[in-house]
Amino acid sequence: MSHTPTLKLGRSTATNVIRCLSGIATSEPSQPVVLTPIPGPKSQELKTAMAKVHQNPSVKFFVDYEKSFGNYLVDADGNVILDTFMQISSIPLGYNHPELVALHKDPRFITAAVSRPALGSFPRTDFADLVKNALISIAPKGLTHVQTMMDGTGANENAIKTAFIKYQTNRRGGKPPTTEDLISCMNQELPGTPHLSVLGFHGAFHGRSLAMLSVTRSKAVHKVDIPAFDWPIALFPRYKYPLEKFEEYNRAEDEKALKSVRDLIASRKKENRDVAAIIVEPIQSEGGDFHGSPEFFRELQKIAADNGITFIVDEVQTGGGASGTLWAHEQWDLPTSPDIVTFSKKALIGGYYYKDEWKVNEPYRIYNTWMGEPTKLVTLEKAVEVIKRDNLVQKTKDVGIELRRGLSVLEAIYPRLIFNVRGMGTLTAFDTSDTKTRDKLLDIALARGLQIGGCGDTSIRFRPALIFDEPHLKLTLEILERAIKDL
Ligand SMILES: Cc1ncc(COP(=O)(O)O)c(C=O)c1O
């Protein structure tokens, strides 16, 4: 096993491949260039400096964002790294896409950055247009409205609040809260503060805020020491792969999970602690890239509808095209859209789409100072144009198929180190034998200039930008194989 860098082409080569204009890189390197161990001495130094003023235990290495371009990031030590993790699945067009960089000249971008509005009260005159161009133009079918928020966690928090408000409004026959509701809620008593809950799943991740931690169950480190709401936790399927070989087993997994959902909803109802919302990820990403079948999700939606429960699909990690469709849930063939779909990451701005009937009418119930970021809408407007023009969703679908084909070849050669290859688009993953091996493989790949992500206990996930293409795929598979051999 070796952690020493092998693709050492020298600092001058590293600089040559990145031609810079006004300090910002304008072309993509053709391969990784590793000059130091990663993190290198400069990153270590910066981490020590950071510790004096800021939390830093999760920092892996520092990035030179001016030099980074396309699928490649350049770290503080000049290492050029092929990035298939892309800031935790978030940058849709890779680093410093020239058409996005050019937006710094757009007066809308400048004014939104310099005079950032309190969006809920004083939106820009062009706000509705921006929302239409950036977000409504890519809205999931059937979802007509959108609410911008700060991030994925804020999107989920407010989606859940919206579901609670809807549940109580339904109970009141569509009327606003009564005086009794308004008085009792100030003491956190019934009826103004209802005993409602949100049903989530084992292995789920929806954010780390106080409320979201009650539906996040991917890792103990996120939850320990923090009080949680007593909300029901259902089973999520755990499939065996390849799917076609384990059809019966996987169907039983669906059934087991759906039964747990039905049972929990029924028992909560009996206790007068109704479930008001179900929140679910298309792929439990942080939890280990666990998938559910279209049948599972269709039935889940039906259970929600039958019980007057809001069906929230958390597409924070899966949305924006990486699944091979703009929204992963589009591949489930649902009879009607989910009630709410949350997003962030590749959508550049947090928020949620919702059906008309979920609109909250009273002011300040869904509100905070910034409620999103117009610079992100200006950026997303252009990014959407590029994604559509360059057919990047279809390209992602195609390259995802090739990625899984390549991983399956590796699985056939190294079956004890790579298995359960699965994915939608480039949201692709595989399992390794144990946590230690997984972590070692990630370290060795990084030492060879390839950044991949870990998830769950033993899984490795790919989350590249939508511009991840054949040459990047070829290098990814080559470096991964060399890393496996080095284990
Ligand atoms: C599915 C899902 N939901 C919510 C979140 C939280 O989003 P954010 O980190 O933007 O708050 C994440 C973040 O990884 C996520 O993957």
Coordinates of C-alpha atoms and ligand atoms in Angstrom, one line a residue:
M1 CA 0.0 0.0 0.0
S2 CA 1.3 3.4 -0.8
H3 CA 0.1 6.9 -0.1
T4 CA 2.9 8.6 -2.0
P5 CA 1.9 10.7 -5.0
T6 CA 2.5 9.0 -8.3
L7 CA 1.3 11.4 -10.9
K8 CA 4.1 13.9 -10.1
L9 CA 4.5 16.1 -13.1
G10 CA 6.2 19.0 -11.4
R11 CA 5.0 22.4 -10.4
S12 CA 5.7 24.1 -13.7
T13 CA 3.5 21.5 -15.5
A14 CA 0.8 22.2 -13.0
T15 CA 0.9 25.9 -13.7
N16 CA 1.1 25.4 -17.4
V17 CA -2.1 23.4 -17.7
I18 CA -4.0 26.2 -16.1
R19 CA -4.0 29.3 -18.1
C20 CA -5.2 32.2 -16.0
L21 CA -7.1 35.3 -17.1
S22 CA -7.5 38.0 -14.5
G23 CA -6.5 35.5 -11.9
I24 CA -9.3 33.1 -12.7
A25 CA -8.5 29.9 -14.5
T26 CA -10.1 29.6 -18.0
S27 CA -9.3 26.1 -19.1
E28 CA -9.4 22.6 -17.7
P29 CA -6.3 20.5 -17.0
S30 CA -6.2 17.2 -18.8
Q31 CA -5.2 15.1 -15.8
P32 CA -4.5 15.3 -12.1
V33 CA -1.1 16.6 -10.9
V34 CA -0.1 15.6 -7.4
L35 CA 2.9 17.5 -5.9
T36 CA 2.6 16.8 -2.2
P37 CA 0.7 14.5 0.1
I38 CA -2.9 15.7 0.5
P39 CA -3.4 17.7 2.7
G40 CA 0.0 19.3 1.9
P41 CA 2.1 21.6 4.1
K42 CA 0.3 24.7 3.1
S43 CA -3.1 23.2 3.8
Q44 CA -1.8 22.1 7.2
E45 CA -0.5 25.5 8.0
L46 CA -3.8 27.1 7.0
K47 CA -5.7 24.6 9.1
T48 CA -3.6 25.6 12.1
A49 CA -4.3 29.3 11.4
M50 CA -8.0 28.5 11.1
A51 CA -8.1 26.7 14.4
K52 CA -7.3 30.0 16.2
V53 CA -10.4 31.7 14.9
H54 CA -12.9 29.0 13.6
Q55 CA -13.9 25.4 14.0
N56 CA -11.8 23.2 11.7
P57 CA -12.0 19.5 12.5
S58 CA -13.9 18.6 9.3
V59 CA -11.5 20.5 7.0
K60 CA -9.8 18.2 4.5
F61 CA -7.7 20.7 2.6
F62 CA -7.8 24.2 1.4
V63 CA -8.7 25.1 -2.2
D64 CA -7.4 27.7 -4.5
Y65 CA -10.7 28.7 -6.1
E66 CA -9.1 31.0 -8.6
K67 CA -7.0 28.2 -10.1
S68 CA -9.7 25.6 -10.1
F69 CA -11.6 24.9 -13.3
G70 CA -14.2 22.6 -14.7
N71 CA -13.9 19.2 -13.1
Y72 CA -10.6 20.0 -11.5
L73 CA -9.9 21.7 -8.2
V74 CA -6.5 23.1 -7.3
D75 CA -5.6 22.9 -3.6
A76 CA -3.5 25.3 -1.5
D77 CA -0.4 23.2 -2.3
G78 CA -0.9 23.4 -6.1
N79 CA -2.2 19.8 -6.4
V80 CA -4.6 19.5 -9.3
I81 CA -7.4 17.1 -8.3
L82 CA -10.1 15.5 -10.5
D83 CA -13.1 16.2 -8.4
T84 CA -16.0 13.7 -8.6
F85 CA -17.5 14.9 -5.3
M86 CA -17.9 18.6 -6.3
Q87 CA -18.4 20.3 -3.0
I88 CA -20.7 17.6 -1.8
S89 CA -22.7 17.3 -4.9
S90 CA -23.3 21.0 -5.3
I91 CA -21.6 22.8 -8.2
P92 CA -23.6 22.0 -11.4
L93 CA -21.2 23.3 -14.0
G94 CA -17.9 22.7 -12.3
Y95 CA -15.4 25.3 -11.1
N96 CA -15.4 28.8 -12.7
H97 CA -17.6 28.1 -15.7
P98 CA -16.8 31.1 -17.9
E99 CA -20.5 31.9 -18.6
L100 CA -21.1 32.1 -14.8
V101 CA -17.9 34.0 -14.2
A102 CA -19.0 36.6 -16.8
L103 CA -22.0 37.3 -14.6
H104 CA -19.9 39.5 -12.4
K105 CA -20.6 42.2 -15.0
D106 CA -24.4 41.8 -14.7
P107 CA -25.8 44.8 -12.7
R108 CA -28.4 42.4 -11.2
F109 CA -25.6 40.3 -9.8
I110 CA -23.7 43.3 -8.5
T111 CA -26.6 45.0 -6.8
A112 CA -28.0 41.8 -5.4
A113 CA -24.5 41.0 -3.9
V114 CA -23.9 44.5 -2.6
S115 CA -27.4 45.4 -1.5
R116 CA -28.7 42.1 -0.4
P117 CA -32.4 42.3 0.1
A118 CA -34.6 41.0 3.0
L119 CA -36.5 39.0 0.4
G120 CA -39.7 38.4 2.3
S121 CA -40.3 42.1 2.7
F122 CA -38.4 44.0 0.1
P123 CA -37.8 41.8 -3.0
R124 CA -36.2 43.2 -6.2
T125 CA -38.5 44.6 -8.8
D126 CA -37.4 41.7 -11.1
F127 CA -37.7 39.0 -8.4
A128 CA -40.7 37.2 -10.0
D129 CA -39.0 37.1 -13.4
L130 CA -35.8 35.8 -11.8
V131 CA -37.8 33.1 -10.0
K132 CA -39.6 32.2 -13.2
N133 CA -36.4 32.0 -15.3
A134 CA -34.3 30.2 -12.7
L135 CA -36.6 28.0 -10.8
I136 CA -40.1 27.7 -12.4
S137 CA -38.5 26.9 -15.7
I138 CA -37.1 23.6 -14.2
A139 CA -40.0 23.0 -11.8
P140 CA -41.1 19.3 -11.4
K141 CA -44.3 18.7 -13.4
G142 CA -47.4 19.6 -11.4
L143 CA -45.6 21.9 -8.9
T144 CA -46.5 25.5 -9.7
H145 CA -45.1 27.5 -6.8
V146 CA -41.6 27.8 -5.3
Q147 CA -40.3 29.3 -2.1
T148 CA -36.6 30.2 -1.9
M149 CA -34.6 29.6 1.3
M150 CA -31.0 29.7 2.4
D151 CA -30.0 26.1 2.1
G152 CA -31.1 22.5 2.1
T153 CA -31.8 22.4 5.8
G154 CA -33.8 25.6 5.7
A155 CA -35.7 24.3 2.8
N156 CA -36.7 21.1 4.7
E157 CA -37.5 23.0 7.9
N158 CA -39.9 25.3 6.1
A159 CA -41.3 22.5 4.0
I160 CA -42.2 20.7 7.2
K161 CA -43.6 23.8 8.8
T162 CA -45.8 24.2 5.7
A163 CA -47.0 20.6 6.1
F164 CA -47.9 21.3 9.7
I165 CA -49.7 24.5 8.8
K166 CA -51.6 22.6 6.1
Y167 CA -52.6 19.8 8.4
Q168 CA -54.0 22.2 11.0
T169 CA -55.7 24.3 8.4
N170 CA -57.4 21.2 7.1
R171 CA -58.5 20.3 10.6
R172 CA -60.0 23.8 10.9
G173 CA -61.9 23.4 7.6
G174 CA -59.6 25.8 5.8
K175 CA -59.9 28.6 8.3
P176 CA -56.9 30.6 9.8
P177 CA -55.9 29.9 13.5
T178 CA -58.5 30.9 16.1
T179 CA -57.9 33.2 19.1
E180 CA -57.6 30.2 21.3
D181 CA -54.9 28.8 19.0
L182 CA -53.1 32.1 19.1
I183 CA -53.2 32.4 22.9
S184 CA -52.3 28.7 23.7
C185 CA -49.4 28.5 21.3
M186 CA -47.6 31.2 23.3
N187 CA -47.4 28.7 26.2
Q188 CA -46.7 25.8 23.8
E189 CA -50.0 24.2 24.7
L190 CA -52.9 22.6 22.8
P191 CA -54.6 23.5 20.6
G192 CA -52.2 26.2 19.2
T193 CA -49.2 23.9 19.6
P194 CA -50.5 20.6 18.2
H195 CA -49.1 17.1 18.9
L196 CA -48.0 16.4 15.3
S197 CA -45.1 14.5 14.0
V198 CA -43.1 13.9 10.8
L199 CA -42.3 10.4 9.7
G200 CA -38.8 9.9 8.5
F201 CA -36.6 6.9 7.8
H202 CA -33.7 5.0 9.3
G203 CA -30.5 6.1 7.5
A204 CA -32.0 9.4 6.3
F205 CA -30.3 12.8 6.2
H206 CA -32.2 16.0 6.0
G207 CA -29.9 18.5 7.7
R208 CA -28.4 19.3 11.1
S209 CA -30.7 22.0 12.5
L210 CA -32.5 21.2 15.8
A211 CA -35.7 20.1 14.0
M212 CA -34.0 18.4 11.1
L213 CA -31.9 16.3 13.4
S214 CA -35.2 14.6 14.4
V215 CA -35.5 13.2 10.9
T216 CA -31.8 12.8 10.3
R217 CA -30.6 9.4 11.3
S218 CA -27.5 8.7 9.2
K219 CA -24.7 9.1 11.7
A220 CA -24.6 9.3 15.5
V221 CA -22.0 12.1 15.4
H222 CA -24.7 14.5 14.0
K223 CA -27.2 13.7 16.7
V224 CA -25.4 12.9 19.9
D225 CA -26.1 15.2 22.9
I226 CA -28.9 17.0 21.0
P227 CA -32.6 16.7 22.2
A228 CA -34.9 15.3 19.6
F229 CA -38.6 15.4 18.8
D230 CA -40.3 12.1 19.4
W231 CA -41.1 11.5 15.8
P232 CA -41.6 8.1 14.2
I233 CA -38.8 6.3 12.3
A234 CA -39.7 3.9 9.6
L235 CA -37.6 1.3 7.8
F236 CA -36.1 2.2 4.4
P237 CA -35.5 -0.7 2.0
R238 CA -32.0 -2.2 1.9
Y239 CA -31.6 -3.9 -1.5
K240 CA -29.2 -6.4 -2.8
Y241 CA -27.6 -5.9 -6.2
P242 CA -27.8 -6.5 -9.1
L243 CA -31.5 -5.8 -8.7
E244 CA -32.7 -8.3 -11.3
K245 CA -31.0 -11.1 -9.4
F246 CA -32.6 -10.3 -6.1
E247 CA -36.1 -9.3 -7.2
E248 CA -38.0 -11.3 -4.5
Y249 CA -35.7 -10.2 -1.7
N250 CA -35.9 -6.6 -2.7
R251 CA -39.7 -6.7 -3.0
A252 CA -39.8 -8.1 0.5
E253 CA -37.7 -5.1 1.6
D254 CA -40.2 -2.7 0.1
E255 CA -43.1 -4.5 1.8
K256 CA -41.3 -4.5 5.2
A257 CA -40.6 -0.8 4.9
L258 CA -44.1 0.1 3.8
K259 CA -45.6 -2.0 6.6
S260 CA -43.5 -0.1 9.1
V261 CA -44.8 3.2 7.6
R262 CA -48.5 2.1 7.8
D263 CA -48.1 0.8 11.4
L264 CA -46.4 3.9 12.6
I265 CA -49.0 6.2 11.1
A266 CA -51.8 4.1 12.6
S267 CA -50.3 4.0 16.1
R268 CA -49.6 7.7 16.1
K269 CA -53.2 8.4 15.1
K270 CA -54.4 6.2 18.0
E271 CA -52.3 8.3 20.4
N272 CA -53.6 11.6 18.9
R273 CA -50.1 12.4 17.7
D274 CA -50.9 12.4 14.0
V275 CA -48.2 12.1 11.4
A276 CA -48.6 15.3 9.3
A277 CA -45.7 14.8 6.9
I278 CA -43.6 12.1 5.4
I279 CA -40.1 13.2 4.3
V280 CA -38.0 11.0 2.1
E281 CA -34.9 11.1 -0.1
P282 CA -34.9 9.5 -3.5
I283 CA -31.5 8.1 -2.6
Q284 CA -30.4 8.1 1.0
S285 CA -27.2 9.8 0.2
E286 CA -25.3 10.7 3.3
G287 CA -26.7 7.5 4.9
G288 CA -25.0 5.2 2.3
D289 CA -26.6 5.7 -1.1
F290 CA -29.5 3.5 -0.4
H291 CA -32.2 3.4 -3.1
G292 CA -35.9 2.8 -3.1
S293 CA -37.8 1.3 -6.0
P294 CA -40.4 3.3 -8.0
E295 CA -43.0 0.9 -6.7
F296 CA -41.9 1.7 -3.1
F297 CA -42.2 5.5 -3.7
R298 CA -45.5 5.2 -5.5
E299 CA -47.0 3.2 -2.6
L300 CA -45.5 5.7 -0.1
Q301 CA -47.2 8.5 -1.9
K302 CA -50.5 6.7 -1.8
I303 CA -50.2 6.0 1.9
A304 CA -49.6 9.7 2.5
A305 CA -52.5 10.8 0.3
D306 CA -54.9 8.2 2.0
N307 CA -54.0 9.7 5.4
G308 CA -54.1 13.4 4.5
I309 CA -50.3 13.5 5.1
T310 CA -48.0 15.8 3.1
F311 CA -45.6 13.9 0.9
I312 CA -42.2 15.7 0.9
V313 CA -39.5 14.5 -1.4
D314 CA -36.1 15.8 -0.3
E315 CA -34.2 16.4 -3.6
V316 CA -31.5 18.5 -2.0
Q317 CA -28.8 16.1 -3.1
T318 CA -30.5 14.3 -6.0
G319 CA -32.1 17.3 -7.8
G320 CA -30.7 19.5 -10.5
G321 CA -30.0 16.9 -13.2
A322 CA -27.4 14.6 -11.7
S323 CA -29.9 11.7 -11.6
G324 CA -30.2 11.7 -15.4
T325 CA -33.5 13.6 -15.1
L326 CA -33.9 17.1 -13.6
W327 CA -35.5 15.6 -10.5
A328 CA -34.9 12.0 -9.5
H329 CA -38.5 11.5 -8.5
E330 CA -39.5 11.9 -12.2
Q331 CA -38.2 8.4 -12.7
W332 CA -40.8 6.9 -10.3
D333 CA -43.8 7.4 -12.7
L334 CA -45.9 8.9 -9.9
P335 CA -49.6 9.4 -10.8
T336 CA -49.3 13.0 -9.5
S337 CA -46.3 15.1 -8.3
P338 CA -45.2 15.0 -4.7
D339 CA -46.8 17.7 -2.6
I340 CA -43.5 19.4 -1.8
V341 CA -40.0 18.9 -3.4
T342 CA -37.1 20.5 -1.6
F343 CA -33.8 21.5 -3.2
S344 CA -30.4 23.1 -2.8
K345 CA -26.9 22.1 -3.8
K346 CA -27.0 21.9 -7.7
A347 CA -29.9 24.3 -7.7
L348 CA -27.5 26.8 -6.2
I349 CA -30.2 28.2 -3.9
G350 CA -32.2 26.4 -1.2
G351 CA -35.9 26.2 -1.4
Y352 CA -39.0 24.0 -2.2
Y353 CA -41.6 23.6 -4.8
Y354 CA -45.1 23.1 -3.6
K355 CA -48.6 22.5 -4.9
D356 CA -51.0 25.4 -5.0
E357 CA -53.0 24.1 -2.0
W358 CA -50.0 24.2 0.2
K359 CA -49.7 28.0 -0.1
V360 CA -49.4 29.7 3.3
N361 CA -51.5 32.8 3.3
E362 CA -50.6 34.6 6.5
P363 CA -47.4 36.8 6.5
Y364 CA -44.3 35.9 8.6
R365 CA -45.2 32.2 9.1
I366 CA -42.7 31.2 6.4
Y367 CA -40.1 33.9 6.7
N368 CA -36.6 34.9 7.7
T369 CA -34.4 37.9 6.8
W370 CA -32.7 36.7 3.7
M371 CA -35.0 33.7 2.6
G372 CA -32.6 33.0 -0.3
E373 CA -30.1 34.9 -2.3
P374 CA -30.8 36.8 -5.6
T375 CA -27.2 36.4 -6.8
K376 CA -27.8 32.7 -6.8
L377 CA -30.9 33.2 -8.8
V378 CA -29.0 35.2 -11.4
T379 CA -26.4 32.5 -11.5
L380 CA -29.0 29.7 -11.7
E381 CA -30.8 31.5 -14.5
K382 CA -27.6 31.3 -16.6
A383 CA -26.7 27.8 -15.4
V384 CA -30.2 26.5 -16.5
E385 CA -29.6 28.1 -19.9
V386 CA -26.3 26.2 -20.2
I387 CA -27.7 22.9 -18.9
K388 CA -30.5 23.0 -21.4
R389 CA -28.4 24.3 -24.3
D390 CA -25.7 21.7 -23.8
N391 CA -28.1 18.9 -23.1
L392 CA -26.2 18.2 -19.9
V393 CA -29.0 16.1 -18.2
Q394 CA -29.0 13.6 -21.0
K395 CA -25.2 13.6 -21.1
T396 CA -25.2 12.9 -17.3
K397 CA -27.5 10.0 -17.8
D398 CA -25.3 8.6 -20.5
V399 CA -22.0 9.0 -18.6
G400 CA -23.7 7.6 -15.5
I401 CA -24.5 4.4 -17.4
E402 CA -20.8 4.2 -18.5
L403 CA -19.6 4.9 -15.0
R404 CA -21.6 1.9 -13.7
R405 CA -20.5 -0.2 -16.5
G406 CA -16.9 0.6 -15.7
L407 CA -17.4 0.0 -12.0
S408 CA -19.1 -3.4 -12.8
V409 CA -16.0 -4.4 -14.7
L410 CA -13.9 -3.5 -11.6
E411 CA -16.5 -5.4 -9.4
A412 CA -15.9 -8.5 -11.6
I413 CA -12.1 -8.3 -11.1
Y414 CA -12.2 -7.2 -7.4
P415 CA -15.5 -8.7 -6.1
R416 CA -14.4 -8.4 -2.4
L417 CA -13.5 -4.7 -2.7
I418 CA -16.2 -3.4 -4.9
F419 CA -19.8 -4.6 -4.9
N420 CA -23.4 -3.4 -5.0
V421 CA -22.7 -1.0 -7.8
R422 CA -25.8 1.2 -8.1
G423 CA -27.0 4.6 -9.3
M424 CA -29.1 7.0 -11.2
G425 CA -27.2 9.2 -13.6
T426 CA -23.9 10.0 -12.1
L427 CA -25.4 9.7 -8.6
T428 CA -23.6 6.4 -8.5
A429 CA -22.1 4.4 -5.6
F430 CA -20.6 1.0 -4.6
D431 CA -19.9 -0.7 -1.3
T432 CA -16.5 -1.8 0.0
S433 CA -15.8 -4.6 2.6
D434 CA -15.5 -2.4 5.7
T435 CA -15.1 1.2 6.9
K436 CA -11.3 0.9 7.2
T437 CA -10.9 -0.3 3.6
R438 CA -13.3 2.3 2.3
D439 CA -11.5 5.1 4.1
K440 CA -8.1 3.8 2.9
L441 CA -9.3 3.6 -0.7
L442 CA -10.6 7.2 -0.6
D443 CA -7.2 8.3 0.8
I444 CA -5.2 6.5 -1.8
A445 CA -7.4 7.7 -4.6
L446 CA -6.9 11.3 -3.3
A447 CA -3.2 10.8 -3.1
R448 CA -3.4 9.9 -6.8
G449 CA -5.4 13.1 -7.6
L450 CA -8.9 11.7 -7.5
Q451 CA -11.5 13.0 -5.1
I452 CA -14.5 10.7 -4.4
G453 CA -16.9 10.9 -1.5
G454 CA -17.6 8.4 1.2
C455 CA -21.1 7.8 2.6
G456 CA -22.7 5.5 5.2
D457 CA -20.3 3.1 6.9
T458 CA -18.7 1.3 3.9
S459 CA -19.9 3.1 0.7
I460 CA -18.2 5.3 -1.9
R461 CA -20.3 7.7 -3.9
F462 CA -19.7 9.8 -7.0
R463 CA -21.2 13.2 -7.2
P464 CA -19.5 15.0 -10.1
A465 CA -20.7 18.1 -11.9
L466 CA -23.0 17.9 -14.9
I467 CA -19.9 18.5 -17.1
F468 CA -18.3 15.2 -16.1
D469 CA -17.7 13.5 -19.4
E470 CA -16.0 10.6 -21.1
P471 CA -12.4 11.7 -20.5
H472 CA -13.0 12.4 -16.8
L473 CA -14.7 9.0 -16.5
K474 CA -11.8 7.2 -18.1
L475 CA -9.3 8.8 -15.7
T476 CA -11.6 8.2 -12.8
L477 CA -11.8 4.5 -13.5
E478 CA -8.1 4.2 -14.2
I479 CA -7.1 6.0 -11.0
L480 CA -9.6 4.0 -9.0
E481 CA -8.3 0.7 -10.3
R482 CA -4.7 1.8 -9.4
A483 CA -5.9 2.8 -6.0
I484 CA -7.5 -0.6 -5.5
K485 CA -4.3 -2.3 -6.5
D486 CA -2.4 -0.2 -3.9
L487 CA -4.7 -1.2 -1.1
Ligands
LIG1 C1 -30.8 15.0 1.2 C2 -30.3 16.2 1.9 N1 -31.1 16.9 2.6 C3 -30.7 18.0 3.2 C4 -29.4 18.4 3.3 C5 -28.9 19.6 4.0 O1 -28.6 20.6 3.1 P1 -27.6 21.8 3.5 O2 -26.3 21.2 3.9 O3 -27.6 22.7 2.3 O4 -28.3 22.5 4.7 C6 -28.4 17.6 2.6 C7 -27.0 17.9 2.7 O5 -26.1 17.1 2.4 C8 -28.9 16.4 1.9 O6 -28.0 15.6 1.3

